[in-house]
Amino acid sequence: MVAQILDGRKISVSVLESVKQRVEGLQESGIHPTLCFVTIGESEPALMYVSRLEKLAARVGISVCRRSLPFDVSLDDLDSEVASLNAADYVDGILVQMPLPPHLTSVDLSIIIDPRKDVDGLTVHNAGKLYLGMSGQVPSTAVAMTHILHVSGIEPAGKHAVVVGRSKVVGHPVAELLLRCDATVTVAHRATRDLGAVTRGADILMVGAGEPHLITLDMVKPGVVIVDAGINPTESGVVGDVDFEACREVASAITPVPGGVGPVTNAIVLRNLVDSAEQRFG
Ligand code: NAD
């Protein structure tokens, strides 16, 4: 069996098209959705990510602004910068560059961003809504991973979904979204014993571990659907957490890296921003 390639670039085009239409609708009512990036330090990959999203936002008519803070910014200074964006009426969404420097934690962000402007679902309020099954902002990568299944006609209900990774932005929320879709969900993580024994039981395998080619051919069963969020820069380029070339020979469907979850995540961030703008202005 050679897998169907789940093409994230193609999927992102249709998400962006609908975002553009919704932005035009808002603009007709005099509302100009605006996303503000907060960058910390001069990390080249992070700044490249921000400028890529800025270009994408411009393509769909979303305005952007950027606040640049030094790498050693104190929690108090970050707090007051975010507080000024929380209070700024023209700002619909706030995206703080990740990963944060070691002296700051995502817990800090989860309590200082206004939940109405929390386009990446990081706040206590939005995380609580996710786990209570209420609608709210959900981390964009997790939404992207389940969106890929949805638009590809892959139905999680009744299937065994294995999620590798339990971070707040990828594994944990994706497991929650799969439960909502009636999948039977197993979450594996760094302390899981015999990871292969767990992943071989997966009908759907969702991976966000941050380890290049962690998932090898012997760890998957024929016919599995694989969605790989991993982004790992290596000497031979960016690779995922899954050995794509080997696993595509047995999977029924698989996302490539690059060109899989990444582009869909970017489009979902902008969709979340439009959700925020629409909700703020009723
Ligand atoms: P993280 O370090 O916060 O979490 C990694 C998780 O994977 C942890 O729960 C850890 O227990 C688990 N893990 C790590 N090694 C493991 C192993 N050997 N066996 C089993 N579990 C293991 O990372 P993160 O922020 O969740 O990111 C994960 C990956 O997803 C990274 O490659 C990151 O670059 C990528 N990512 C991609 C997007 C996107 O838009 N495509 C967005 C965010 C993160």
CSV table of N, CA, C and O and ligand atoms in Angstrom, one decimal, residues 141 164-167 169-170 189-190 195 208-211 214 229-232 261-262 265, ligand 1:
chain,number,residue,atom,x,y,z
A,141,THR,N,-2.3,24.3,16.3
A,141,THR,CA,-1.7,23.1,15.7
A,141,THR,C,-2.6,21.9,16.0
A,141,THR,O,-2.8,21.1,15.1
A,164,VAL,N,1.2,10.9,20.3
A,164,VAL,CA,2.5,10.9,20.9
A,164,VAL,C,2.9,12.3,21.3
A,164,VAL,O,3.1,13.2,20.4
A,165,GLY,N,3.1,12.6,22.6
A,165,GLY,CA,3.3,14.0,23.1
A,165,GLY,C,2.1,14.5,23.9
A,165,GLY,O,1.0,14.1,23.5
A,166,ARG,N,2.4,15.2,24.9
A,166,ARG,CA,1.3,15.7,25.8
A,166,ARG,C,1.5,17.2,26.1
A,166,ARG,O,1.2,17.6,27.2
A,167,SER,N,2.1,17.9,25.2
A,167,SER,CA,2.3,19.4,25.5
A,167,SER,C,1.0,20.1,25.4
A,167,SER,O,0.0,19.6,24.9
A,169,VAL,N,0.3,22.7,23.8
A,169,VAL,CA,-0.1,23.3,22.5
A,169,VAL,C,-0.3,22.2,21.4
A,169,VAL,O,-0.9,22.5,20.4
A,170,VAL,N,0.2,21.0,21.6
A,170,VAL,CA,0.0,20.0,20.6
A,170,VAL,C,-0.8,18.7,21.2
A,170,VAL,O,-2.0,18.6,21.0
A,189,HIS,N,3.9,9.5,25.9
A,189,HIS,CA,4.9,10.6,26.2
A,189,HIS,C,6.2,10.0,26.5
A,189,HIS,O,6.5,8.8,26.4
A,190,ARG,N,7.1,10.9,27.0
A,190,ARG,CA,8.5,10.5,27.2
A,190,ARG,C,8.7,9.4,28.1
A,190,ARG,O,9.6,8.6,28.0
A,195,LEU,N,7.2,2.4,23.4
A,195,LEU,CA,6.4,3.2,22.6
A,195,LEU,C,5.8,2.5,21.4
A,195,LEU,O,4.7,2.7,21.0
A,208,GLY,N,3.5,14.7,18.0
A,208,GLY,CA,4.0,16.0,18.3
A,208,GLY,C,5.0,15.8,19.4
A,208,GLY,O,4.8,16.2,20.6
A,209,ALA,N,6.2,15.3,19.1
A,209,ALA,CA,7.2,15.0,20.1
A,209,ALA,C,8.5,15.8,20.0
A,209,ALA,O,9.1,16.1,21.0
A,210,GLY,N,8.8,16.3,18.8
A,210,GLY,CA,10.0,17.1,18.6
A,210,GLY,C,11.3,16.2,18.6
A,210,GLY,O,12.3,16.7,18.9
A,211,GLU,N,11.1,15.0,18.1
A,211,GLU,CA,12.3,14.1,17.9
A,211,GLU,C,12.3,13.6,16.5
A,211,GLU,O,11.4,12.9,16.1
A,214,LEU,N,11.3,9.8,15.2
A,214,LEU,CA,11.0,9.0,16.3
A,214,LEU,C,10.2,7.7,16.0
A,214,LEU,O,10.4,6.6,16.5
A,229,ALA,N,3.1,16.5,13.4
A,229,ALA,CA,3.3,17.9,13.7
A,229,ALA,C,4.8,18.3,13.8
A,229,ALA,O,5.1,19.5,13.9
A,230,GLY,N,5.6,17.3,13.9
A,230,GLY,CA,7.1,17.6,14.2
A,230,GLY,C,7.7,18.5,13.2
A,230,GLY,O,7.5,18.4,12.0
A,231,ILE,N,8.5,19.4,13.7
A,231,ILE,CA,9.3,20.3,12.8
A,231,ILE,C,10.7,20.2,13.4
A,231,ILE,O,11.0,20.8,14.5
A,232,ASN,N,11.6,19.5,12.8
A,232,ASN,CA,13.0,19.3,13.3
A,232,ASN,C,14.0,19.7,12.3
A,232,ASN,O,14.2,19.0,11.3
A,261,VAL,N,1.2,19.6,8.4
A,261,VAL,CA,0.5,20.3,9.5
A,261,VAL,C,0.9,21.8,9.6
A,261,VAL,O,0.0,22.7,9.8
A,262,GLY,N,2.1,22.2,9.2
A,262,GLY,CA,2.6,23.6,9.4
A,262,GLY,C,1.7,24.6,8.6
A,262,GLY,O,1.2,25.5,9.3
A,265,THR,N,-1.7,24.9,10.2
A,265,THR,CA,-1.6,25.7,11.5
A,265,THR,C,-1.6,27.2,11.2
A,265,THR,O,-2.3,27.9,11.9
B,1,NAD,P1,7.2,19.8,23.8
B,1,NAD,O1,8.7,19.6,23.9
B,1,NAD,O2,6.6,20.9,24.6
B,1,NAD,O3,6.5,18.4,24.0
B,1,NAD,C1,7.0,17.3,23.4
B,1,NAD,C2,6.1,16.1,24.0
B,1,NAD,O4,6.6,14.9,23.3
B,1,NAD,C3,6.3,15.9,25.5
B,1,NAD,O5,5.0,15.6,26.0
B,1,NAD,C4,7.2,14.6,25.6
B,1,NAD,O6,6.9,13.8,26.7
B,1,NAD,C5,6.9,13.9,24.3
B,1,NAD,N1,8.1,13.2,23.8
B,1,NAD,C6,9.3,13.7,23.5
B,1,NAD,N2,10.1,12.7,23.2
B,1,NAD,C7,9.4,11.6,23.3
B,1,NAD,C8,9.8,10.2,23.1
B,1,NAD,N3,11.0,9.8,22.7
B,1,NAD,N4,8.8,9.3,23.2
B,1,NAD,C9,7.6,9.6,23.6
B,1,NAD,N5,7.2,10.9,23.8
B,1,NAD,C10,8.1,11.9,23.6
B,1,NAD,O7,7.1,20.1,22.2
B,1,NAD,P2,5.8,20.8,21.4
B,1,NAD,O8,5.8,22.2,21.5
B,1,NAD,O9,4.6,20.0,21.7
B,1,NAD,O10,6.3,20.4,19.9
B,1,NAD,C11,6.4,19.1,19.5
B,1,NAD,C12,6.8,19.1,18.0
B,1,NAD,O11,5.8,19.8,17.2
B,1,NAD,C13,8.1,19.9,17.8
B,1,NAD,O12,8.8,19.3,16.7
B,1,NAD,C14,7.6,21.3,17.3
B,1,NAD,O13,8.5,22.0,16.5
B,1,NAD,C15,6.4,20.9,16.6
B,1,NAD,N6,5.3,21.9,16.5
B,1,NAD,C16,4.8,22.1,15.3
B,1,NAD,C17,3.8,23.1,15.1
B,1,NAD,C18,3.3,23.2,13.7
B,1,NAD,O14,2.6,24.2,13.4
B,1,NAD,N7,3.4,22.3,12.8
B,1,NAD,C19,3.4,23.9,16.2
B,1,NAD,C20,4.0,23.6,17.4
B,1,NAD,C21,4.9,22.6,17.6
